[in-house]
PDB file of C-alpha atoms in Angstrom:
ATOM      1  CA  UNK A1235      41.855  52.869  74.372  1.00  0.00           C
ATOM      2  CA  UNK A1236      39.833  51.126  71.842  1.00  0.00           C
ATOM      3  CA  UNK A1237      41.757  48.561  69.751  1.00  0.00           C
ATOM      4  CA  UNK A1238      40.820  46.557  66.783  1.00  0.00           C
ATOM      5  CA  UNK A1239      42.301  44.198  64.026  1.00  0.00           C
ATOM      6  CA  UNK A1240      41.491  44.792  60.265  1.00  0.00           C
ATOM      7  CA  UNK A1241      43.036  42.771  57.828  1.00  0.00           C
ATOM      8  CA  UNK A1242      45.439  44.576  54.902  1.00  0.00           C
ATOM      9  CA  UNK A1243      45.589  43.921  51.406  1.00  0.00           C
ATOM     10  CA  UNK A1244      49.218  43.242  51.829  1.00  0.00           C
ATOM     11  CA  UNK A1245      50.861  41.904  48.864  1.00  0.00           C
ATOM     12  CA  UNK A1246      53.512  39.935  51.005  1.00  0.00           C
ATOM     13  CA  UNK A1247      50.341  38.138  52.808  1.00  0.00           C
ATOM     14  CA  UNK A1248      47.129  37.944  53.161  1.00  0.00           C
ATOM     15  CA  UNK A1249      47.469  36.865  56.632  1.00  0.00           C
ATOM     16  CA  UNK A1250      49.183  40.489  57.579  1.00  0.00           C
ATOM     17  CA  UNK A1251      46.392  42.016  60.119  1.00  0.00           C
ATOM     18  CA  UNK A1252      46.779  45.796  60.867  1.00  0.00           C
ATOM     19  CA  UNK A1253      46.001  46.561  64.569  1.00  0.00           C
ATOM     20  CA  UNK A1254      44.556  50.159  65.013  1.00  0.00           C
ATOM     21  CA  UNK A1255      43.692  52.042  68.693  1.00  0.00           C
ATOM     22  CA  UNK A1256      42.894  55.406  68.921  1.00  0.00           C
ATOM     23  CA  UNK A1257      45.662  57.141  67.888  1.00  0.00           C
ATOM     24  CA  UNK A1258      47.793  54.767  65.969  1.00  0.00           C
ATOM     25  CA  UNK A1259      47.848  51.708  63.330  1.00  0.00           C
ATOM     26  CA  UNK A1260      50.573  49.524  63.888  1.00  0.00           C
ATOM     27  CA  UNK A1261      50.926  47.794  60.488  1.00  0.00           C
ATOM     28  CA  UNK A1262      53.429  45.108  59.235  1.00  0.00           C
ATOM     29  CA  UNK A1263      56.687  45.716  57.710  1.00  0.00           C
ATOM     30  CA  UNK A1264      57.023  45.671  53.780  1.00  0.00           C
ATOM     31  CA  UNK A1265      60.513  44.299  52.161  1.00  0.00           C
ATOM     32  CA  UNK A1266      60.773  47.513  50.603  1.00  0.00           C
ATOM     33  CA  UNK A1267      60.472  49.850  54.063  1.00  0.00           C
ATOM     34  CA  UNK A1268      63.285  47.520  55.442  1.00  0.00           C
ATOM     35  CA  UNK A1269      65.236  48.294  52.018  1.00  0.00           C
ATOM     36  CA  UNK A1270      64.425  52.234  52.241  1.00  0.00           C
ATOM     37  CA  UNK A1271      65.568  51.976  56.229  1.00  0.00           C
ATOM     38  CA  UNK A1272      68.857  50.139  55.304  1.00  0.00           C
ATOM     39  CA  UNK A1273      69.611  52.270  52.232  1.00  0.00           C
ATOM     40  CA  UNK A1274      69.008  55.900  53.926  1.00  0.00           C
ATOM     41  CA  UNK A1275      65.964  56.251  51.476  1.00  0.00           C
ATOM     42  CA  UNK A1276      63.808  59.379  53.099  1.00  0.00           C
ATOM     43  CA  UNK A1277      59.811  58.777  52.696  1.00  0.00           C
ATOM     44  CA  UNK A1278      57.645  61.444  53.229  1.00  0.00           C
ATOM     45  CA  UNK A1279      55.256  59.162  54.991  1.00  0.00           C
ATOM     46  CA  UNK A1280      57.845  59.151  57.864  1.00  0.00           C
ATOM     47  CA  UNK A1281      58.269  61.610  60.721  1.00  0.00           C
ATOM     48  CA  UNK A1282      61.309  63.663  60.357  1.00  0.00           C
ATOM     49  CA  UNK A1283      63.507  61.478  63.172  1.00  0.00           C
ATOM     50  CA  UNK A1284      62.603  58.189  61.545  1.00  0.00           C
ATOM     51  CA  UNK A1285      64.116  55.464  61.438  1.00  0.00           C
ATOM     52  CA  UNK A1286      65.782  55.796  64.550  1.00  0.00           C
ATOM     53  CA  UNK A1287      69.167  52.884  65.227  1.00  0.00           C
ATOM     54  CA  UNK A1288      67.166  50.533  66.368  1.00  0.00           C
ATOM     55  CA  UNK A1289      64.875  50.302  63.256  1.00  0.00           C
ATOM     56  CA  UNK A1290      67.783  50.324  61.241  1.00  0.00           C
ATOM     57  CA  UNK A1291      69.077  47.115  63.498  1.00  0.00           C
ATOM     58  CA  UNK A1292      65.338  45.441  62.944  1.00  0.00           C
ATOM     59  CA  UNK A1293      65.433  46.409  59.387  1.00  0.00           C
ATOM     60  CA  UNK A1294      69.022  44.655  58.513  1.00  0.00           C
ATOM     61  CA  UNK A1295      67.582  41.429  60.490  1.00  0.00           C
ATOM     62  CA  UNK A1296      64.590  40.366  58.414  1.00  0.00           C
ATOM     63  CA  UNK A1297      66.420  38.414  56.279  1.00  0.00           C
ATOM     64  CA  UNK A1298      67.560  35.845  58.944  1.00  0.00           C
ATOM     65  CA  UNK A1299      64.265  36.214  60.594  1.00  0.00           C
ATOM     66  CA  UNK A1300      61.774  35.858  57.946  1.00  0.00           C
ATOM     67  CA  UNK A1301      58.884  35.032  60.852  1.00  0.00           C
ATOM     68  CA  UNK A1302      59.291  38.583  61.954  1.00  0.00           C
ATOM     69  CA  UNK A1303      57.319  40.197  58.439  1.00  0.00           C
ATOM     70  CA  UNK A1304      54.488  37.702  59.232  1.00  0.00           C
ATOM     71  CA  UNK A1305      51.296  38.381  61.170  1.00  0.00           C
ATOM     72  CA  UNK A1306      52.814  38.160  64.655  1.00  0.00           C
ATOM     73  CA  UNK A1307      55.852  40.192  63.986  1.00  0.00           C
ATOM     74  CA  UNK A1308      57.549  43.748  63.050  1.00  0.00           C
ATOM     75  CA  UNK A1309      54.816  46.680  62.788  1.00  0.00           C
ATOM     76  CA  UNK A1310      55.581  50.237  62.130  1.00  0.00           C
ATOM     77  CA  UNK A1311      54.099  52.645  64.000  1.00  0.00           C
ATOM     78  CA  UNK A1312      51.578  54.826  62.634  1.00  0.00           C
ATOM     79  CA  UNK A1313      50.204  58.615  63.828  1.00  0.00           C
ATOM     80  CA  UNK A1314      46.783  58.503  62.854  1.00  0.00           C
ATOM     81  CA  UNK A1315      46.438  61.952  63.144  1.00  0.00           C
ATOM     82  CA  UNK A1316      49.469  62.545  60.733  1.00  0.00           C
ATOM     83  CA  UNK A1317      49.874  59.516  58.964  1.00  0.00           C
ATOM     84  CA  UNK A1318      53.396  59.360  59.595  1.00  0.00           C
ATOM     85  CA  UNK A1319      55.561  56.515  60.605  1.00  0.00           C
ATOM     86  CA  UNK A1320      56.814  57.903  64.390  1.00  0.00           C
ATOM     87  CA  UNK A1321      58.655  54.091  65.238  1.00  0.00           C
ATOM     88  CA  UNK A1322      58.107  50.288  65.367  1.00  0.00           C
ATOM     89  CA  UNK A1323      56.922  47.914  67.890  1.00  0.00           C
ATOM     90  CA  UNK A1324      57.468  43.972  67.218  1.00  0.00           C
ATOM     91  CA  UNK A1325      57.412  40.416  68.745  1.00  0.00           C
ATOM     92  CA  UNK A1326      60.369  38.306  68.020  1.00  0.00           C
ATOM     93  CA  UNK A1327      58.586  35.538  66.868  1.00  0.00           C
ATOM     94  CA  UNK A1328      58.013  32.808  67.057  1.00  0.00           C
ATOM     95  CA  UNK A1329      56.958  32.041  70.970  1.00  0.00           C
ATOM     96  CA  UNK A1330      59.697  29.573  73.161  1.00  0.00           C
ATOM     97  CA  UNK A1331      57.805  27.317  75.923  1.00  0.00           C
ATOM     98  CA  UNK A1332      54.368  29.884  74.868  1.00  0.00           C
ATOM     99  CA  UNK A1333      56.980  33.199  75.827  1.00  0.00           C
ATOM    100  CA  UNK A1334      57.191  35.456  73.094  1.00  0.00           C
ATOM    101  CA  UNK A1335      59.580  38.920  73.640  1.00  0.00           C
ATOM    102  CA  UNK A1336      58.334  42.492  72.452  1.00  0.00           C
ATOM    103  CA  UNK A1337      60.445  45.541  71.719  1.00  0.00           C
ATOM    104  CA  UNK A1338      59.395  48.735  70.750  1.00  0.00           C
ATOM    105  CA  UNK A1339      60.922  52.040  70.011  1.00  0.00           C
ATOM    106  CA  UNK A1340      59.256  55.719  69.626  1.00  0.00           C
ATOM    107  CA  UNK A1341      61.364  58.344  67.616  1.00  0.00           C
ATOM    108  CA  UNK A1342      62.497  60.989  69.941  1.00  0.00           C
ATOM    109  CA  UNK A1343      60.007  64.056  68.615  1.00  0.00           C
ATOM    110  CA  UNK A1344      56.903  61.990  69.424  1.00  0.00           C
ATOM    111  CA  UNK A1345      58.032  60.445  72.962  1.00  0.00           C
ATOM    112  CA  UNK A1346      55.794  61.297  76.017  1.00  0.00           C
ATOM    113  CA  UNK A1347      52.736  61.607  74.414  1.00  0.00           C
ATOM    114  CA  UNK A1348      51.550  57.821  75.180  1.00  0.00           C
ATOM    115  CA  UNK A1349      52.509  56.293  72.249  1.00  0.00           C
ATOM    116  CA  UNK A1350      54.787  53.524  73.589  1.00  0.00           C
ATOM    117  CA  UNK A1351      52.674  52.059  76.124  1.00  0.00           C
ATOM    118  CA  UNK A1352      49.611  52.636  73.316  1.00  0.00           C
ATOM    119  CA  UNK A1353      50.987  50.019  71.370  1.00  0.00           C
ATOM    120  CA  UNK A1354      52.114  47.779  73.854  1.00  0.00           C
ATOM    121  CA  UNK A1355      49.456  47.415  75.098  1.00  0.00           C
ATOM    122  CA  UNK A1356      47.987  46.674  71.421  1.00  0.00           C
ATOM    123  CA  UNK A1357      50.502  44.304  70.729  1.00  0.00           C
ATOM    124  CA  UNK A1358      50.495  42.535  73.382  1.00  0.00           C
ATOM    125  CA  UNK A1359      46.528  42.086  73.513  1.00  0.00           C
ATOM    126  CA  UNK A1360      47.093  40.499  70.041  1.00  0.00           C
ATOM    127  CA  UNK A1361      50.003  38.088  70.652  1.00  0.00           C
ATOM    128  CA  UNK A1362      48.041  36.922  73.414  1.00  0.00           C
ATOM    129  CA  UNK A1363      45.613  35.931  71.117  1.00  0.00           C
ATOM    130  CA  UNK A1364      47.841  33.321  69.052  1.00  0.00           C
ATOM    131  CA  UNK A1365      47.069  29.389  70.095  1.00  0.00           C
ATOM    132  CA  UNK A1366      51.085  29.323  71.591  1.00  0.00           C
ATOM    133  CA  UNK A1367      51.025  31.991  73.463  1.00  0.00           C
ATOM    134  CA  UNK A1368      50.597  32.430  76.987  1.00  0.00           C
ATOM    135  CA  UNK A1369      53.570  34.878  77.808  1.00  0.00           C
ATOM    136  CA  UNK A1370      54.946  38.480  76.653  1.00  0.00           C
ATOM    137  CA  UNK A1371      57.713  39.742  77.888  1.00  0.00           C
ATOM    138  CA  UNK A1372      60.487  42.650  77.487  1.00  0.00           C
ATOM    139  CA  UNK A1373      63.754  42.891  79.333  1.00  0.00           C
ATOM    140  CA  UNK A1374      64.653  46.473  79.952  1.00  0.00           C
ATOM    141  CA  UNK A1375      68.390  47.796  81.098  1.00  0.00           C
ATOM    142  CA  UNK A1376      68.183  49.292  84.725  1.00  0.00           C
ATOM    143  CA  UNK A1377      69.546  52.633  82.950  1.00  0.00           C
ATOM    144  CA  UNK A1378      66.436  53.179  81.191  1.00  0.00           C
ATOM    145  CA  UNK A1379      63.630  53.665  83.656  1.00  0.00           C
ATOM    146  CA  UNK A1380      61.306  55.661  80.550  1.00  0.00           C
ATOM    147  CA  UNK A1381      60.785  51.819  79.134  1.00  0.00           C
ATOM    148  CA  UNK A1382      59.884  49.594  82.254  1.00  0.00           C
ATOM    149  CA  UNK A1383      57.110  52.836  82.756  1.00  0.00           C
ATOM    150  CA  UNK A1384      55.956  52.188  79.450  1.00  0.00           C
ATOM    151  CA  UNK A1385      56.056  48.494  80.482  1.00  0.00           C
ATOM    152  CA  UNK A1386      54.016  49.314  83.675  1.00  0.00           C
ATOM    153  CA  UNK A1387      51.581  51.548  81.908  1.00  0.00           C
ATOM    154  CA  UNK A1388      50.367  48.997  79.137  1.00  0.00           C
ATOM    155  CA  UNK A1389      49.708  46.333  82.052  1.00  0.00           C
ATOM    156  CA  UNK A1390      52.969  44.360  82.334  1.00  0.00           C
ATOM    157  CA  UNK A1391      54.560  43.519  85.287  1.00  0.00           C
ATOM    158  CA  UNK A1392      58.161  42.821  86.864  1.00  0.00           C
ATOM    159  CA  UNK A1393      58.967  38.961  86.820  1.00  0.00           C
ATOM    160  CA  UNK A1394      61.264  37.961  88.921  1.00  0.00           C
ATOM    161  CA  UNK A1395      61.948  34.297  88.767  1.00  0.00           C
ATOM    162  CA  UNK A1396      65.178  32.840  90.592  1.00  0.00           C
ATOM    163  CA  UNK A1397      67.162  32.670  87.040  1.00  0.00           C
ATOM    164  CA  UNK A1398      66.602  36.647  85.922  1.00  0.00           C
ATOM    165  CA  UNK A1399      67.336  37.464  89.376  1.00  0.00           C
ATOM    166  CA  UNK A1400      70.718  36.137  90.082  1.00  0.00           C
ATOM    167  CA  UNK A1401      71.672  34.614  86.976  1.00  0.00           C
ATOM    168  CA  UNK A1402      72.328  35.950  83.580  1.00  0.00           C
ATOM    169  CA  UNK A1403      69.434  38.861  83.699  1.00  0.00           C
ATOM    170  CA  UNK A1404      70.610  40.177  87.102  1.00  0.00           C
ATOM    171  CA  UNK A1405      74.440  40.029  85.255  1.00  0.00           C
ATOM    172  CA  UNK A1406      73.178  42.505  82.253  1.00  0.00           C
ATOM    173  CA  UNK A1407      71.471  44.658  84.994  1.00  0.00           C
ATOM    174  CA  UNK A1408      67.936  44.143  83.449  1.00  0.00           C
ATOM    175  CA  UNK A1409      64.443  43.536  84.404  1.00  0.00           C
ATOM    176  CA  UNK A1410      62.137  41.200  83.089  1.00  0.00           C
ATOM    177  CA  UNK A1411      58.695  42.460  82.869  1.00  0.00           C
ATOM    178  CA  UNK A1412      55.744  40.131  81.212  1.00  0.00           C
ATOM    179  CA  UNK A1413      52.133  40.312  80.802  1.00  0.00           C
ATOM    180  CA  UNK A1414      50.386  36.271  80.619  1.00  0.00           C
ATOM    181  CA  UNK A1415      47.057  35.675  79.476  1.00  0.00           C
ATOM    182  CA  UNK A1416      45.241  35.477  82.969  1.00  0.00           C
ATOM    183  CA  UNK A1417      46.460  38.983  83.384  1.00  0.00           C
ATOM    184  CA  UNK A1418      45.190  39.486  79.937  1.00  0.00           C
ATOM    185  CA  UNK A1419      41.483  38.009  80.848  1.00  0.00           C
ATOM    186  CA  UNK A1420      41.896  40.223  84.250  1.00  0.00           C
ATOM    187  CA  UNK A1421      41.524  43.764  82.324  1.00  0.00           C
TER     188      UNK A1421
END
């Protein structure tokens, strides 16, 4: 995978970068996607299945999370090959004690082709990147093994620590995977 950052001519913010690797662009939010999503507005720059619930949930959270339409946040996920939005990967910014989460979600016609882990990965290269940063991590429900594989295949691994073992992660029957910097620097 080759990834790289180009900056968009965003008219939110200049400070929006566009991540591409070799089969997608994961590029910020706009206002007006989030208002399409909420108000069942079809685009014909969006696979058939999208949005899926979960970028419906995203999409009715912006307001009370403004952070998440800036340069570390919400990206849709781009097909390069169609041009069509096929999910959305973001980082719930911004970073606690240099941990920042990610959550991602591929519509159901384009899983198992790689696209999951593809941005991950991406993602996560990127947050990495930011001065506060040092940590990304995802919790994923022990019912859906498809997600800690996607997890596994961008380079994160399970973190166990005594508190997500036996306390409140262990309680929602969840891992905790994460990917740090030195792992980052080890690729």
């Amino acid at each position: 995978m080759t990834s790289s950052t180009s900056a968009t001519s965003s008219a939110t913010s200049a400070a929006h970068v566009q991540l591409t690797t070799d089969r997608l662009v994961l590029r910020p939010w706009t206002m007006a996607e989030a208002t399409a999503v909420l108000g069942d507005t079809r685009s014909p720059d969006w696979a058939d299945d999208f949005p899926a619930e979960g970028d419906r949930v995203i999409a009715g959270l912006f307001g009370q999370f403004p952070a998440w339409l800036g340069e570390y946040g919400h990206r849709l996920i781009i097909e390069r090959d169609s041009g069509l939005v096929v999910g959305s990967i973001g980082l719930f910014w911004p970073p606690t004690e240099g941990t920042v989460e990610i959550g991602y979600g591929i519509v159901a016609s384009r899983r198992g082709r790689g696209y999951a882990p593809e941005a991950t990965r991406a993602l996560a290269d990127f947050a990495l990147t930011a001065p506060d940063v040092h940590t990304v991590f995802a919790n994923v429900e022990l019912s859906n093994p498809s997600s800690a594989r996607v997890l596994e295949k961008a380079g994160f691994h399970r973190w166990v620590t005594e508190e997500n073992n036996a306390g409140e992660n262990a309680e929602e029957n969840t891992f905790r995977f994460r990917l740090t910097s030195q792992d980052h620097r080890l690729r």
